[in-house]
Amino acid sequence: MVFEVCIQEQDFSLDVEITNLKTKSKQTGAVVSFVGYVRSDTPDMLALELEHYDGMCQRQIIKHLNCAKENWPLNFARVVHRVGRLEVGEQIVLVLVGSEHRKAAFEAAEFLMDYLKNEAPFWKKQINQSGVLWIEAKKSDRDALNKWKNEQ
Amino acid sequence: MEIGIGRKRYPQMDNNLSVKICYFASLREMLSCSSEIISLPSGSNVNDVLEHLVSKGGVWEEQFIQHSFITALNHEVCDVKTQLKNGDELAFFPPVTGG
């Protein structure tokens, strides 16, 4: 069973990632993937600059992958998170979860994304033609994560 | 940069510990500092470091008084009462925005 995280500057391929994990797990009947992209929030937005806390990021994401493994019957889970400058339209993050059946894979993928949004030490700086600004945390994301904490 | 803190409050203490302090994202930019090593008396906690940072005044006081931030000790989120040990890595950063 593969439960791993990769923080990288380079892009990733969803097809390659799924194929790599599927070949290691013949019992997997359901794979749920989430891919996050750089969205243009303003007409003059050019890119995002992603910063992370190296070491803490990997440690905390692994901890939450293990938490997902304990709460759902998963065969694999992998997180790929990009850092550095990412232009509008580029891929930022991949969450890939495999299970025998779909319900566990859907729920675990959502849990992992809610965690990444709220507690993994990444920060986004929005780069516009007119200047830069740090993106602030959203209450709606916090509420989404609290839902899981209240259920545990 | 190495600085001593709390020595006036603890004049008898000669058993100091050394802690690496890291700053990230908007906080790092506002402070113009990504990391520093500080020396402080044994028995110090996170709040002692915070008091020292605020006492530097100016942008330091403004950032730690007026903005919310998170503290992490050795890659684990911690609170201000957490005790420090020699060689610890203490990080301060704003609320995260990954994913």
Tab-separated table of C-alpha atoms in Angstrom:
chain	number	residue	atom	x	y	z
A	1	MET	CA	0.000	0.000	0.000
A	2	VAL	CA	1.322	3.397	-0.983
A	3	PHE	CA	0.637	6.421	1.217
A	4	GLU	CA	2.958	9.211	0.217
A	5	VAL	CA	3.396	12.911	-0.466
A	6	CYS	CA	5.530	14.747	-2.979
A	7	ILE	CA	6.237	18.487	-2.852
A	8	GLN	CA	7.717	19.616	-6.151
A	9	GLU	CA	8.099	22.507	-8.563
A	10	GLN	CA	7.540	20.471	-11.716
A	11	ASP	CA	4.154	19.605	-13.194
A	12	PHE	CA	2.510	16.189	-12.797
A	13	SER	CA	0.481	13.916	-15.065
A	14	LEU	CA	-2.796	12.573	-13.690
A	15	ASP	CA	-2.714	9.612	-16.110
A	16	VAL	CA	0.813	8.631	-15.104
A	17	GLU	CA	0.031	8.984	-11.411
A	18	ILE	CA	-3.089	6.796	-11.631
A	19	THR	CA	-1.345	4.159	-13.729
A	20	ASN	CA	1.590	3.980	-11.311
A	21	LEU	CA	-0.653	3.398	-8.331
A	22	LYS	CA	-3.189	1.134	-10.055
A	23	THR	CA	-0.508	-1.307	-11.173
A	24	LYS	CA	0.512	-1.753	-7.537
A	25	SER	CA	-3.004	-2.481	-6.310
A	26	LYS	CA	-5.097	-5.111	-8.129
A	27	GLN	CA	-7.817	-4.927	-5.447
A	28	THR	CA	-8.624	-1.300	-6.215
A	29	GLY	CA	-12.075	-0.844	-7.739
A	30	ALA	CA	-12.385	2.913	-7.250
A	31	VAL	CA	-9.954	5.758	-7.751
A	32	VAL	CA	-10.920	9.317	-6.880
A	33	SER	CA	-8.684	12.134	-8.030
A	34	PHE	CA	-8.820	15.837	-7.287
A	35	VAL	CA	-6.745	18.278	-9.295
A	36	GLY	CA	-6.570	21.923	-8.245
A	37	TYR	CA	-5.684	24.580	-10.835
A	38	VAL	CA	-4.557	28.199	-10.632
A	39	ARG	CA	-7.786	30.150	-11.090
A	40	SER	CA	-7.852	33.695	-12.414
A	41	ASP	CA	-9.543	35.718	-9.692
A	42	THR	CA	-9.008	39.132	-11.265
A	43	PRO	CA	-8.674	40.266	-14.903
A	44	ASP	CA	-5.023	41.242	-14.404
A	45	MET	CA	-3.958	38.167	-12.459
A	46	LEU	CA	-0.885	36.442	-13.902
A	47	ALA	CA	0.153	33.690	-11.521
A	48	LEU	CA	0.417	32.336	-8.004
A	49	GLU	CA	3.630	32.001	-6.041
A	50	LEU	CA	3.426	29.091	-3.614
A	51	GLU	CA	5.628	28.970	-0.539
A	52	HIS	CA	5.848	26.037	1.870
A	53	TYR	CA	7.519	25.037	5.126
A	54	ASP	CA	9.826	22.264	4.027
A	55	GLY	CA	9.849	19.335	6.407
A	56	MET	CA	6.725	20.322	8.308
A	57	CYS	CA	4.678	20.043	5.114
A	58	GLN	CA	5.752	16.480	4.396
A	59	ARG	CA	5.462	15.395	8.025
A	60	GLN	CA	1.966	16.807	8.500
A	61	ILE	CA	0.596	15.531	5.203
A	62	ILE	CA	1.904	12.025	5.935
A	63	LYS	CA	0.217	12.220	9.312
A	64	HIS	CA	-3.094	13.034	7.624
A	65	LEU	CA	-2.631	10.326	5.003
A	66	ASN	CA	-2.279	7.906	7.908
A	67	CYS	CA	-5.367	9.411	9.507
A	68	ALA	CA	-7.298	8.774	6.278
A	69	LYS	CA	-5.993	5.211	6.199
A	70	GLU	CA	-7.277	4.645	9.733
A	71	ASN	CA	-10.714	6.058	8.983
A	72	TRP	CA	-11.450	4.542	5.570
A	73	PRO	CA	-10.547	1.197	3.951
A	74	LEU	CA	-8.049	2.595	1.451
A	75	ASN	CA	-5.589	0.809	-0.815
A	76	PHE	CA	-3.499	3.885	-1.576
A	77	ALA	CA	-3.400	7.644	-1.238
A	78	ARG	CA	-0.953	10.082	-2.752
A	79	VAL	CA	-0.661	13.862	-2.564
A	80	VAL	CA	1.385	15.889	-5.039
A	81	HIS	CA	1.602	19.598	-4.236
A	82	ARG	CA	3.483	22.034	-6.411
A	83	VAL	CA	5.389	25.085	-5.134
A	84	GLY	CA	7.049	28.064	-6.780
A	85	ARG	CA	5.548	30.260	-9.482
A	86	LEU	CA	2.508	28.759	-11.232
A	87	GLU	CA	0.800	30.573	-14.100
A	88	VAL	CA	-2.991	30.875	-14.412
A	89	GLY	CA	-4.376	27.558	-15.644
A	90	GLU	CA	-1.527	25.414	-14.319
A	91	GLN	CA	-2.059	22.458	-11.998
A	92	ILE	CA	-1.351	23.094	-8.298
A	93	VAL	CA	-2.318	19.997	-6.380
A	94	LEU	CA	-3.269	16.359	-6.877
A	95	VAL	CA	-5.010	14.132	-4.355
A	96	LEU	CA	-5.346	10.536	-5.487
A	97	VAL	CA	-7.156	7.949	-3.406
A	98	GLY	CA	-7.811	4.297	-4.205
A	99	SER	CA	-10.176	1.908	-2.487
A	100	GLU	CA	-12.207	-1.206	-3.255
A	101	HIS	CA	-15.402	0.846	-3.376
A	102	ARG	CA	-16.185	4.450	-4.287
A	103	LYS	CA	-17.648	5.813	-1.042
A	104	ALA	CA	-14.431	5.489	0.948
A	105	ALA	CA	-12.376	6.963	-1.890
A	106	PHE	CA	-14.695	9.964	-2.312
A	107	GLU	CA	-14.792	10.727	1.395
A	108	ALA	CA	-11.072	10.286	2.006
A	109	ALA	CA	-10.183	12.507	-0.960
A	110	GLU	CA	-12.474	15.251	0.333
A	111	PHE	CA	-11.020	14.940	3.835
A	112	LEU	CA	-7.466	15.243	2.509
A	113	MET	CA	-8.293	18.315	0.432
A	114	ASP	CA	-10.035	19.993	3.370
A	115	TYR	CA	-6.922	19.332	5.431
A	116	LEU	CA	-4.581	20.692	2.741
A	117	LYS	CA	-6.638	23.880	2.470
A	118	ASN	CA	-6.593	24.556	6.191
A	119	GLU	CA	-3.614	23.140	7.987
A	120	ALA	CA	-0.809	22.140	5.641
A	121	PRO	CA	1.832	24.910	5.782
A	122	PHE	CA	1.539	26.356	2.276
A	123	TRP	CA	0.916	29.999	1.409
A	124	LYS	CA	-0.247	31.532	-1.862
A	125	LYS	CA	0.802	34.926	-3.137
A	126	GLN	CA	-1.277	36.292	-6.005
A	127	ILE	CA	0.749	38.001	-8.705
A	128	ASN	CA	-1.185	40.612	-10.681
A	129	GLN	CA	-0.016	43.004	-13.363
A	130	SER	CA	-0.654	45.805	-10.861
A	131	GLY	CA	1.184	44.205	-7.922
A	132	VAL	CA	1.139	41.270	-5.517
A	133	LEU	CA	-0.981	40.242	-2.540
A	134	TRP	CA	-0.962	37.338	-0.104
A	135	ILE	CA	-4.153	35.293	-0.261
A	136	GLU	CA	-5.947	35.093	3.083
A	137	ALA	CA	-7.429	31.980	4.658
A	138	LYS	CA	-11.182	31.544	4.137
A	139	LYS	CA	-13.720	30.768	6.842
A	140	SER	CA	-15.596	28.470	4.442
A	141	ASP	CA	-12.494	26.273	4.147
A	142	ARG	CA	-12.116	26.193	7.923
A	143	ASP	CA	-15.772	25.184	8.331
A	144	ALA	CA	-15.260	22.344	5.837
A	145	LEU	CA	-12.405	20.892	7.899
A	146	ASN	CA	-14.264	21.312	11.186
A	147	LYS	CA	-17.003	19.092	9.798
A	148	TRP	CA	-14.553	16.155	9.792
A	149	LYS	CA	-13.249	16.959	13.261
A	150	ASN	CA	-16.784	17.017	14.643
A	151	GLU	CA	-17.520	13.621	13.101
A	152	GLN	CA	-14.482	11.923	14.633
B	1	MET	CA	22.212	36.727	13.637
B	2	GLU	CA	22.516	35.727	17.296
B	3	ILE	CA	20.815	37.739	19.983
B	4	GLY	CA	20.393	37.250	23.696
B	5	ILE	CA	17.018	37.657	25.304
B	6	GLY	CA	15.808	37.807	28.859
B	7	ARG	CA	19.247	38.134	30.375
B	8	LYS	CA	18.239	41.129	32.436
B	9	ARG	CA	15.297	39.217	33.840
B	10	TYR	CA	17.418	36.147	34.543
B	11	PRO	CA	20.844	37.542	35.513
B	12	GLN	CA	21.921	34.398	37.364
B	13	MET	CA	21.182	32.030	34.525
B	14	ASP	CA	24.210	30.979	32.558
B	15	ASN	CA	22.703	27.750	31.196
B	16	ASN	CA	21.287	29.212	27.993
B	17	LEU	CA	19.666	27.340	25.150
B	18	SER	CA	19.852	28.059	21.464
B	19	VAL	CA	16.723	28.012	19.313
B	20	LYS	CA	16.246	28.541	15.591
B	21	ILE	CA	13.332	30.869	14.796
B	22	CYS	CA	11.745	30.713	11.319
B	23	TYR	CA	9.282	33.109	9.695
B	24	PHE	CA	7.190	32.375	6.614
B	25	ALA	CA	5.129	34.050	3.898
B	26	SER	CA	3.769	37.556	4.603
B	27	LEU	CA	5.315	37.536	8.075
B	28	ARG	CA	8.768	36.776	6.638
B	29	GLU	CA	8.384	39.595	4.131
B	30	MET	CA	7.146	42.143	6.665
B	31	LEU	CA	9.993	41.315	9.067
B	32	SER	CA	12.610	41.048	6.289
B	33	CYS	CA	13.853	37.933	8.058
B	34	SER	CA	13.458	34.246	7.177
B	35	SER	CA	15.279	32.747	10.166
B	36	GLU	CA	17.571	33.590	13.059
B	37	ILE	CA	19.221	31.831	15.974
B	38	ILE	CA	18.431	33.202	19.385
B	39	SER	CA	19.868	32.420	22.781
B	40	LEU	CA	17.580	32.384	25.812
B	41	PRO	CA	17.559	31.108	29.381
B	42	SER	CA	16.715	27.483	29.999
B	43	GLY	CA	13.146	27.096	31.119
B	44	SER	CA	11.936	29.562	28.498
B	45	ASN	CA	8.747	28.913	26.566
B	46	VAL	CA	7.239	30.146	23.297
B	47	ASN	CA	5.665	33.109	25.039
B	48	ASP	CA	9.097	34.286	26.217
B	49	VAL	CA	10.213	34.390	22.599
B	50	LEU	CA	7.077	36.281	21.630
B	51	GLU	CA	7.617	38.860	24.350
B	52	HIS	CA	11.117	39.379	23.083
B	53	LEU	CA	9.977	39.782	19.481
B	54	VAL	CA	7.278	42.298	20.454
B	55	SER	CA	9.794	44.244	22.544
B	56	LYS	CA	11.797	44.919	19.386
B	57	GLY	CA	9.045	47.419	18.526
B	58	GLY	CA	8.223	48.798	15.082
B	59	VAL	CA	7.130	46.239	12.533
B	60	TRP	CA	7.879	43.388	14.957
B	61	GLU	CA	5.439	44.688	17.523
B	62	GLU	CA	2.862	45.451	14.855
B	63	GLN	CA	3.027	42.002	13.259
B	64	PHE	CA	2.797	39.993	16.452
B	65	ILE	CA	0.197	42.176	18.162
B	66	GLN	CA	-2.113	43.077	15.293
B	67	HIS	CA	-2.045	39.979	13.087
B	68	SER	CA	-3.034	36.398	13.751
B	69	PHE	CA	-0.296	33.816	13.385
B	70	ILE	CA	0.430	30.162	14.078
B	71	THR	CA	3.352	28.736	16.038
B	72	ALA	CA	5.002	25.387	15.323
B	73	LEU	CA	7.757	23.712	17.310
B	74	ASN	CA	9.855	21.134	15.467
B	75	HIS	CA	7.193	20.865	12.724
B	76	GLU	CA	4.244	20.443	15.113
B	77	VAL	CA	1.740	23.210	15.836
B	78	CYS	CA	2.162	24.365	19.429
B	79	ASP	CA	0.801	26.948	21.853
B	80	VAL	CA	2.587	29.754	23.661
B	81	LYS	CA	3.027	27.748	26.866
B	82	THR	CA	5.157	25.112	25.139
B	83	GLN	CA	8.585	24.740	26.745
B	84	LEU	CA	11.684	25.090	24.574
B	85	LYS	CA	14.760	22.875	24.473
B	86	ASN	CA	18.232	23.495	23.148
B	87	GLY	CA	18.321	22.982	19.375
B	88	ASP	CA	14.582	23.428	18.844
B	89	GLU	CA	13.176	24.964	15.667
B	90	LEU	CA	10.314	27.374	16.363
B	91	ALA	CA	8.293	28.733	13.437
B	92	PHE	CA	5.869	31.635	13.175
B	93	PHE	CA	3.569	31.900	10.181
B	94	PRO	CA	0.217	33.349	9.072
B	95	PRO	CA	-2.883	31.152	8.547
B	96	VAL	CA	-2.183	28.743	5.703
B	97	THR	CA	-3.701	28.804	2.202
B	98	GLY	CA	-2.645	25.607	0.454
B	99	GLY	CA	-4.517	23.267	-1.825
